[in-house]
Tab-separated table of C-alpha atoms in Angstrom:
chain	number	residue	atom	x	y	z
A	14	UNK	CA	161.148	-6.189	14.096
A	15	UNK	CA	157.793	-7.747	12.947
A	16	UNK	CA	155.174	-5.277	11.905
A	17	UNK	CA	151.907	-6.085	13.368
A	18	UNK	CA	149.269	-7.035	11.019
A	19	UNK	CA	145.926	-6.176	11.962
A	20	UNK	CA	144.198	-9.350	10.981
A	21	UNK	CA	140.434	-7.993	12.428
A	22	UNK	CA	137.061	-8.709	9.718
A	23	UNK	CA	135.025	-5.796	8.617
A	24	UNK	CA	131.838	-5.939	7.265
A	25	UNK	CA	129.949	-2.759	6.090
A	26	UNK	CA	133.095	-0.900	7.453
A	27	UNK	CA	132.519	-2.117	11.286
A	28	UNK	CA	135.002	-3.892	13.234
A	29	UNK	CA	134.257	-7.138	13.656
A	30	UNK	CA	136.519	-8.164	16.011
A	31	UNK	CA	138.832	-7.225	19.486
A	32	UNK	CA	136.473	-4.904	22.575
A	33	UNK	CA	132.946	-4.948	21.158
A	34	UNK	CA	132.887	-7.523	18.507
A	35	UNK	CA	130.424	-9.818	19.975
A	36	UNK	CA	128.027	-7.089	21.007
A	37	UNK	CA	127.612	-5.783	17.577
A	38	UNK	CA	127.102	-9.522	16.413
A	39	UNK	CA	124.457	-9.823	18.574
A	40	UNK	CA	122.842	-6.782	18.155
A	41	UNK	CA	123.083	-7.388	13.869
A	42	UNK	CA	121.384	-11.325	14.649
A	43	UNK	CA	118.956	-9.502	16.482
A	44	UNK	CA	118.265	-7.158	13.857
A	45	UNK	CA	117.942	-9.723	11.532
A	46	UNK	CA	115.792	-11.521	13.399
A	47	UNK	CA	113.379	-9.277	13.936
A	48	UNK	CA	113.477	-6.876	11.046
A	49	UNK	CA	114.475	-8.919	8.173
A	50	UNK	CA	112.066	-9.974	6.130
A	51	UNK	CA	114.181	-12.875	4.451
A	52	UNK	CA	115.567	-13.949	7.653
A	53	UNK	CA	114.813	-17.598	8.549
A	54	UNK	CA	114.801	-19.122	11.988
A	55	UNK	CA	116.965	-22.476	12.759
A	56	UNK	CA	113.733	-23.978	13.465
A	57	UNK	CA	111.705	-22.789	10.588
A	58	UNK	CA	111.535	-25.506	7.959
A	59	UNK	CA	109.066	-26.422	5.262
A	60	UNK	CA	106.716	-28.581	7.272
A	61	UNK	CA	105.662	-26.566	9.740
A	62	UNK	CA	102.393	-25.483	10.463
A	63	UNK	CA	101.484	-22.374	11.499
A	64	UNK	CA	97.765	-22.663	12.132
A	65	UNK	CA	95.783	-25.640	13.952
A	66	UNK	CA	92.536	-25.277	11.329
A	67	UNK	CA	93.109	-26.526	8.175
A	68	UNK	CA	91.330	-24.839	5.194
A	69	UNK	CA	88.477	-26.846	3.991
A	70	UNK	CA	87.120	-24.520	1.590
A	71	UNK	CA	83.553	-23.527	3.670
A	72	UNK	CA	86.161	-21.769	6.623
A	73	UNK	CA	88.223	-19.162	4.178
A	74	UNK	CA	87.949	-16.043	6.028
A	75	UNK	CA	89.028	-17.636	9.787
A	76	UNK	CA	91.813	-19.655	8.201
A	77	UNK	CA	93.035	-16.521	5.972
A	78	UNK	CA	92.672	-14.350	9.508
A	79	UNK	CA	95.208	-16.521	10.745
A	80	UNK	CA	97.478	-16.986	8.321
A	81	UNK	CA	97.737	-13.488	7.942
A	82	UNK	CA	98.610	-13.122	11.724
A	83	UNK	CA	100.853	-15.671	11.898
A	84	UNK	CA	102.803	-14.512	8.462
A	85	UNK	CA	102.815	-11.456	10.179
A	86	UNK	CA	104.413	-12.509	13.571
A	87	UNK	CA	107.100	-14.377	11.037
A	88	UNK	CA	107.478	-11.030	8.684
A	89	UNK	CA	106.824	-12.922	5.693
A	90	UNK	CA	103.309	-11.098	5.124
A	91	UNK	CA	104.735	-9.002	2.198
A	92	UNK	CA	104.984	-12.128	0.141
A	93	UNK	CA	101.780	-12.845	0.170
A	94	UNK	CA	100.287	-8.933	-0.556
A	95	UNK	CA	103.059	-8.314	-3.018
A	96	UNK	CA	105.007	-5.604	-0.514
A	97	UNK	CA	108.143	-7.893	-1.220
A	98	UNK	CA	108.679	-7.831	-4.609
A	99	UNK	CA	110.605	-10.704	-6.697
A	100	UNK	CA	113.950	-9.273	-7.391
A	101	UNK	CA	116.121	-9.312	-10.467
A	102	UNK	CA	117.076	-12.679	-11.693
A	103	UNK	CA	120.971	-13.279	-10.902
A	104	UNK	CA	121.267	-10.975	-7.908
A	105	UNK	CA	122.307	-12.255	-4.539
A	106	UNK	CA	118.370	-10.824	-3.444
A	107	UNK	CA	116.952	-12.959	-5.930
A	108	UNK	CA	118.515	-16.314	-4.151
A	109	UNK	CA	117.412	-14.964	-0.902
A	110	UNK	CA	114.209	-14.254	-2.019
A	111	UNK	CA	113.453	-17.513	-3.427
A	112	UNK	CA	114.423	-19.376	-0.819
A	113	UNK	CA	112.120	-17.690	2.001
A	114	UNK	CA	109.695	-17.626	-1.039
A	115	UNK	CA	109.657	-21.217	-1.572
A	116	UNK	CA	109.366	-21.567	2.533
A	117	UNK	CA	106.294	-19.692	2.656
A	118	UNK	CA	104.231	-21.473	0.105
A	119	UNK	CA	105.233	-24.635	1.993
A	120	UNK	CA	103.660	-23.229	4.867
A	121	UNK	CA	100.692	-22.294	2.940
A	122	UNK	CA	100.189	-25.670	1.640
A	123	UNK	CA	100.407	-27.438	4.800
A	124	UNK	CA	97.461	-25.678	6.640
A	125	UNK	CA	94.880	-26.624	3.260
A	126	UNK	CA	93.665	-30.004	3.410
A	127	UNK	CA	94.777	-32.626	1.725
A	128	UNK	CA	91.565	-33.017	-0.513
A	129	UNK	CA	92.169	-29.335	-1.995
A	130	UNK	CA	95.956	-28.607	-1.625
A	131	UNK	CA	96.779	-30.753	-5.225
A	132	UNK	CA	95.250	-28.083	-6.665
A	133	UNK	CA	97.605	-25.556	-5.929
A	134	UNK	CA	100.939	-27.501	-5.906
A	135	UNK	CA	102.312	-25.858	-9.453
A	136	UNK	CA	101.956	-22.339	-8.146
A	137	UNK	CA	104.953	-20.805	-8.393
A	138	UNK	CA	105.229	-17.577	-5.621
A	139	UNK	CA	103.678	-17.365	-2.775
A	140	UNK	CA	101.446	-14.272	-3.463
A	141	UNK	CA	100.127	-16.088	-6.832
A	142	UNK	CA	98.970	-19.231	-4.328
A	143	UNK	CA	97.658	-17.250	-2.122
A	144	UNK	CA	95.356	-14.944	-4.738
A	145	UNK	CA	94.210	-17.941	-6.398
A	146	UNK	CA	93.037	-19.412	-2.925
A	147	UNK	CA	90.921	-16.166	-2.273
A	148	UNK	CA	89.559	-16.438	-5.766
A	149	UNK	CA	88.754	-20.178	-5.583
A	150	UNK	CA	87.046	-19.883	-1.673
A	151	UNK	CA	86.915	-15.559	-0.820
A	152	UNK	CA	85.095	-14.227	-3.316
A	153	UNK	CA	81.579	-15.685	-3.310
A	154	UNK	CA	80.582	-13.135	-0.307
A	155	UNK	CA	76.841	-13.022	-0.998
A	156	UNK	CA	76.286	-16.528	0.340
A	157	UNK	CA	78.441	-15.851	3.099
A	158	UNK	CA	76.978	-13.023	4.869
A	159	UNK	CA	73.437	-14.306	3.818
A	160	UNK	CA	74.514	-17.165	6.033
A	161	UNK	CA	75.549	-14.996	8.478
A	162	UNK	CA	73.555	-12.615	8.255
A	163	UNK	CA	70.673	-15.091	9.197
A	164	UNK	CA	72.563	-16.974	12.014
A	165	UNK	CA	73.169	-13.680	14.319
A	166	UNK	CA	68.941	-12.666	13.466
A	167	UNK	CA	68.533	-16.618	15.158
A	168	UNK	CA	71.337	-17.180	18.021
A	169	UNK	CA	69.582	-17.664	21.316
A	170	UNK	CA	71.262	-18.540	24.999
A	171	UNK	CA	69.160	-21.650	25.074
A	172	UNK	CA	70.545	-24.168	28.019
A	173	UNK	CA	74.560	-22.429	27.198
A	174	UNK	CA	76.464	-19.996	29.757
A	175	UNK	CA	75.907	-16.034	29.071
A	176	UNK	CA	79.720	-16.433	28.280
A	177	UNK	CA	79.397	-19.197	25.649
A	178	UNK	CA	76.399	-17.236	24.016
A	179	UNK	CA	78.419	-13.981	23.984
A	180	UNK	CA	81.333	-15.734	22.328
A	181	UNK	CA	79.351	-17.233	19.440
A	182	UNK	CA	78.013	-13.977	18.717
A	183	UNK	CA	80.987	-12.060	18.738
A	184	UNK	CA	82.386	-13.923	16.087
A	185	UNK	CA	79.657	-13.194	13.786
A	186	UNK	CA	80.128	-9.718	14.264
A	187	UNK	CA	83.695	-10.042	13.826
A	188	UNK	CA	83.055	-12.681	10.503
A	189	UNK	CA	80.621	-9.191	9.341
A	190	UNK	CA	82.711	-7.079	9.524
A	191	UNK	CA	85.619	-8.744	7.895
A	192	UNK	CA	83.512	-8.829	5.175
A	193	UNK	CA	81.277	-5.604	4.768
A	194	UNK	CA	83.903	-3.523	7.114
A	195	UNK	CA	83.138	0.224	8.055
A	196	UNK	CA	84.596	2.418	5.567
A	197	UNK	CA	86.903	5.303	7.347
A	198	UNK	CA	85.254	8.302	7.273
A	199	UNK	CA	86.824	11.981	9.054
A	200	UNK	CA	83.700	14.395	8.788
A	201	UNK	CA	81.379	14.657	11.476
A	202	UNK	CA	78.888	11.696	10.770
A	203	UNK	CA	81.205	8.992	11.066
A	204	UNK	CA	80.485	9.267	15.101
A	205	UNK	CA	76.696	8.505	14.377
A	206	UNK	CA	78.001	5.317	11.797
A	207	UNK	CA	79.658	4.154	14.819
A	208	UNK	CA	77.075	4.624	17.351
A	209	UNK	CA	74.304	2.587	14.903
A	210	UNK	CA	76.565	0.135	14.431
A	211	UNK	CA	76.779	-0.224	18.147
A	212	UNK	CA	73.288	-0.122	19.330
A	213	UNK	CA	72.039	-2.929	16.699
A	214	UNK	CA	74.778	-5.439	18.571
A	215	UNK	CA	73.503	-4.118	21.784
A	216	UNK	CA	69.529	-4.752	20.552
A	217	UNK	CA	70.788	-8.651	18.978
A	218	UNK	CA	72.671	-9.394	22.431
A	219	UNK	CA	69.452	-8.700	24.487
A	220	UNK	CA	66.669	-10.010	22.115
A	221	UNK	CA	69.109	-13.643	22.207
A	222	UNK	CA	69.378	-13.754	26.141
A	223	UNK	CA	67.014	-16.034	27.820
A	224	UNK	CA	63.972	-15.508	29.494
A	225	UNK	CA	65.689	-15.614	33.294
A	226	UNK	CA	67.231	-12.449	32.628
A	227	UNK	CA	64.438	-10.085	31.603
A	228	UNK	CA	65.047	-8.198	35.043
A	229	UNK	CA	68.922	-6.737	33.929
A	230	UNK	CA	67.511	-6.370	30.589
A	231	UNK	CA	64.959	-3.995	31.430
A	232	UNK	CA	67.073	-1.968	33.067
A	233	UNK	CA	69.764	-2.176	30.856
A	234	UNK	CA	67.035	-0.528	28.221
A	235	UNK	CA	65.898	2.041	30.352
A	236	UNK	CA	69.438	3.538	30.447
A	237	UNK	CA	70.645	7.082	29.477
A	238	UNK	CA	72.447	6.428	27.229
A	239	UNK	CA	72.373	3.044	26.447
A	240	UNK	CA	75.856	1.229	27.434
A	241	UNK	CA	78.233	-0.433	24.929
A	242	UNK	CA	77.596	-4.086	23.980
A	243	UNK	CA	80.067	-4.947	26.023
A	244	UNK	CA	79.079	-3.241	29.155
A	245	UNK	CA	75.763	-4.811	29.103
A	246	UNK	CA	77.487	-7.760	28.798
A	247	UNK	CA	79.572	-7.322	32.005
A	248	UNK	CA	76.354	-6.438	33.276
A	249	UNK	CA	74.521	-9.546	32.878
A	250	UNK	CA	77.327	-11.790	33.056
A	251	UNK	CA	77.736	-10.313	36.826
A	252	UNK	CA	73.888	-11.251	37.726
A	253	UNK	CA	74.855	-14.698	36.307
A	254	UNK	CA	77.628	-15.036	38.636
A	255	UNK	CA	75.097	-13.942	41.598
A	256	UNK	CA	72.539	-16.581	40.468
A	257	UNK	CA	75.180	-19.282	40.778
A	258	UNK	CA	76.846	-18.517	44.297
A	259	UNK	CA	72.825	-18.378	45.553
A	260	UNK	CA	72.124	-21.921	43.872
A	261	UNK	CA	75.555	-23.445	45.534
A	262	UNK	CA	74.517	-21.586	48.855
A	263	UNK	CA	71.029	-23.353	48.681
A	264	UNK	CA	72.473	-26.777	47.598
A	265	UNK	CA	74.692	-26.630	50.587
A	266	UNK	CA	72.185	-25.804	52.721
A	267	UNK	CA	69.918	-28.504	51.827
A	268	UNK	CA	72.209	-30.895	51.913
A	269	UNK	CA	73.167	-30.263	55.301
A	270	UNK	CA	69.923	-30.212	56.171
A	271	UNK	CA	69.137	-34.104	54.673
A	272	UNK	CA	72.409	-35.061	56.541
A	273	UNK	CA	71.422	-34.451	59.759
A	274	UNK	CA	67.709	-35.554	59.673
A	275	UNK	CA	69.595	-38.547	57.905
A	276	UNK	CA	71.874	-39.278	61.542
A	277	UNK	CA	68.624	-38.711	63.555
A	278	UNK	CA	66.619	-41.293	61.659
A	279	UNK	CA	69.316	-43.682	62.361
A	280	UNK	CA	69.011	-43.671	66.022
A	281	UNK	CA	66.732	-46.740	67.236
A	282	UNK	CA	63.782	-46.297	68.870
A	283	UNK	CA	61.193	-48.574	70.810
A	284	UNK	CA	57.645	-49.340	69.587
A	285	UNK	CA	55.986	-46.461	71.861
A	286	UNK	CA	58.088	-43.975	70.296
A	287	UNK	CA	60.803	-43.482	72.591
A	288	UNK	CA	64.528	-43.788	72.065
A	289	UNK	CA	66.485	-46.774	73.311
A	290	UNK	CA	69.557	-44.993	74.845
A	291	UNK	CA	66.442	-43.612	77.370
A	292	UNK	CA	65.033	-46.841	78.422
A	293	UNK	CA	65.135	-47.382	81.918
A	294	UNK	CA	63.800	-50.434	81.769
A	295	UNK	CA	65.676	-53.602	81.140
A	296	UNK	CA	64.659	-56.407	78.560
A	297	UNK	CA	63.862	-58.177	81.055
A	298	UNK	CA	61.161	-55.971	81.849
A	299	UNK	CA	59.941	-55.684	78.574
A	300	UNK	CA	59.545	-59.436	78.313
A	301	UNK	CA	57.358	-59.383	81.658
A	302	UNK	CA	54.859	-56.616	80.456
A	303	UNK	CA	54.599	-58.541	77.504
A	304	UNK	CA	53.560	-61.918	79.175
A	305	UNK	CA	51.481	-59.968	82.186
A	306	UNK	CA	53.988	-61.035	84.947
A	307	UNK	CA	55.685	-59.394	87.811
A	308	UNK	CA	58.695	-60.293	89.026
A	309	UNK	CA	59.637	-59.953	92.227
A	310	UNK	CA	63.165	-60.220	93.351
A	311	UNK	CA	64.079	-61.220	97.070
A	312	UNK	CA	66.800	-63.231	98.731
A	313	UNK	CA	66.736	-66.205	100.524
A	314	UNK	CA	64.657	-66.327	103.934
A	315	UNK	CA	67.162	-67.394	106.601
A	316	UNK	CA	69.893	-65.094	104.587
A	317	UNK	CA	72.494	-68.075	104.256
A	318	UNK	CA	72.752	-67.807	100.609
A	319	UNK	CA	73.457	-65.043	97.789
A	320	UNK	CA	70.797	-67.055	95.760
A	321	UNK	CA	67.687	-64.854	94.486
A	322	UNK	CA	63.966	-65.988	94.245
A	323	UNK	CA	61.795	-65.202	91.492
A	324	UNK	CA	58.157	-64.954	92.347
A	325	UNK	CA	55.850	-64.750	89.759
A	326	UNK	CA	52.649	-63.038	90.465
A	327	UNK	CA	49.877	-62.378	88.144
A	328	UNK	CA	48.496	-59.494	87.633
């Protein structure tokens, strides 16, 4: 008799095979997937590109925002910030390594423009490309928040939406603090940091709104305490939303109005003023007050005929 050979694969120990062999397959892909930092996707390849803005050189701090976030989404942000180290030459890591390194600076290359992204074709990791970008385009600052430092002390509404105006603004704040962010602080004043740095957003948002709002903002002043920037916000952007509805209200009325004086002035009238559809009078008659004759209608004398006399009689 035969002796059964178990012919099942192990990896790491585990069964691979017979009542709960594709379950742990699936559950391993989707570890790998999602917590493997050399893991690549069927669909990842080298000319992919993983932000719509291009690096130009003037736009460094959006376009390294979201590169970061999208390296992040793809786990390959330790390559970058030198978390995943370059392993040992000759090591199974080390192939692995290269070949998700060589991935990511393929990714990095594509989003710079073509003008700049010469420069920067020898590198050869991913986190020395990406230091020498920030040293080439991140690291004169001064200009930068000079710049914007001076466009949030200028932004007005104008003629744009409350919504539009908000936006802009928000992502000089954001472009701020990227740069000069609020250092973490646990003793008892960072609360009052936090609150200043508040209430001079609140005081730019109000001085920028336009002049058709100087009803919310005085009583957006007068409160105790003063609301968050983005309460007052919600505030004003709600008395936009009123003014709008009253404006399409108004329109609507109006034009109802000019449509139905419109289908009145169409109706024909007669020279003394009076409408046509209340004439009595035939145009016969109009022809004889015209000429200053009378007409008389009678029939025939003896009654024989159906034929009708005129008689013309002046006046």
């Amino acid at each position: 008799m035969e002796e059964e050979v178990d012919t099942s694969v192990t990896r790491n120990g585990r069964n691979m095979t017979g009542p709960g062999a594709v379950a742990e397959i699936t559950r391993e892909s989707a570890y790998n997937s999602n917590g493997d930092p050399f893991f690549l996707h069927s669909s990842d390849h080298p000319g992919m590109m993983l932000v719509t803005t291009s690096l130009t050189g003037n736009n460094y701090l959006t376009w390294s925002r979201s590169m970061k976030i999208a390296l992040g989404v793809k786990l390959k942000l330790g390559f970058v910030d030198g978390r995943i180290a370059q392993p040992d030459e000759g090591t199974t890591e080390f192939e692995l390594w290269t070949r998700v390194n060589y991935m990511v600076i393929s990714w990095i290359l594509n989003s710079i423009s073509k003008e700049i992204a010469d420069a920067f074709l020898y590198t050869t990791t991913a986190k020395e490309l990406w230091d020498k970008i920030a040293e080439r385009f991140g690291e004169s600052n001064g200009p930068l928040l000079y710049q914007i430092q001076r466009d949030i002390s200028s932004i007005t509404q104008g003629n744009e939406s409350v919504a539009m105006y908000y936006t802009r603004l928000k992502r000089l704040w954001d472009e701020l603090t990227c740069l000069m962010p609020i250092p973490p602080c646990t003793c008892g004043s960072a609360k009052a940091v936090v609150d200043l740095h508040s209430f001079n957003r609140l005081m730019q948002f109000l001085m920028g709104l336009s002049d058709c709002y100087d009803n919310i903002r005085s009583q957006i002043l007068v409160m105790e305490p003063l609301p968050s920037v983005n309460r007052a916000y919600s505030l004003v952007l709600r008395v936009e939303k009123q003014r709008e509805v009253h404006t399409a209200f108004n329109e609507s009325k109006d034009s109802s109005g000019l449509f139905a004086k419109t289908q009145n002035t169409n109706q024909p009238y007669r020279r003394d003023g009076t409408n046509r559809g209340n004439n009595k009078k035939t145009d016969m008659g109009r022809k004889e007050e015209e000429s200053g004759e009378k007409t008389i209608l009678s029939r025939s004398p003896k009654g024989y005929s159906n034929r009708v006399y005129i008689q013309s009689i002046g006046q």
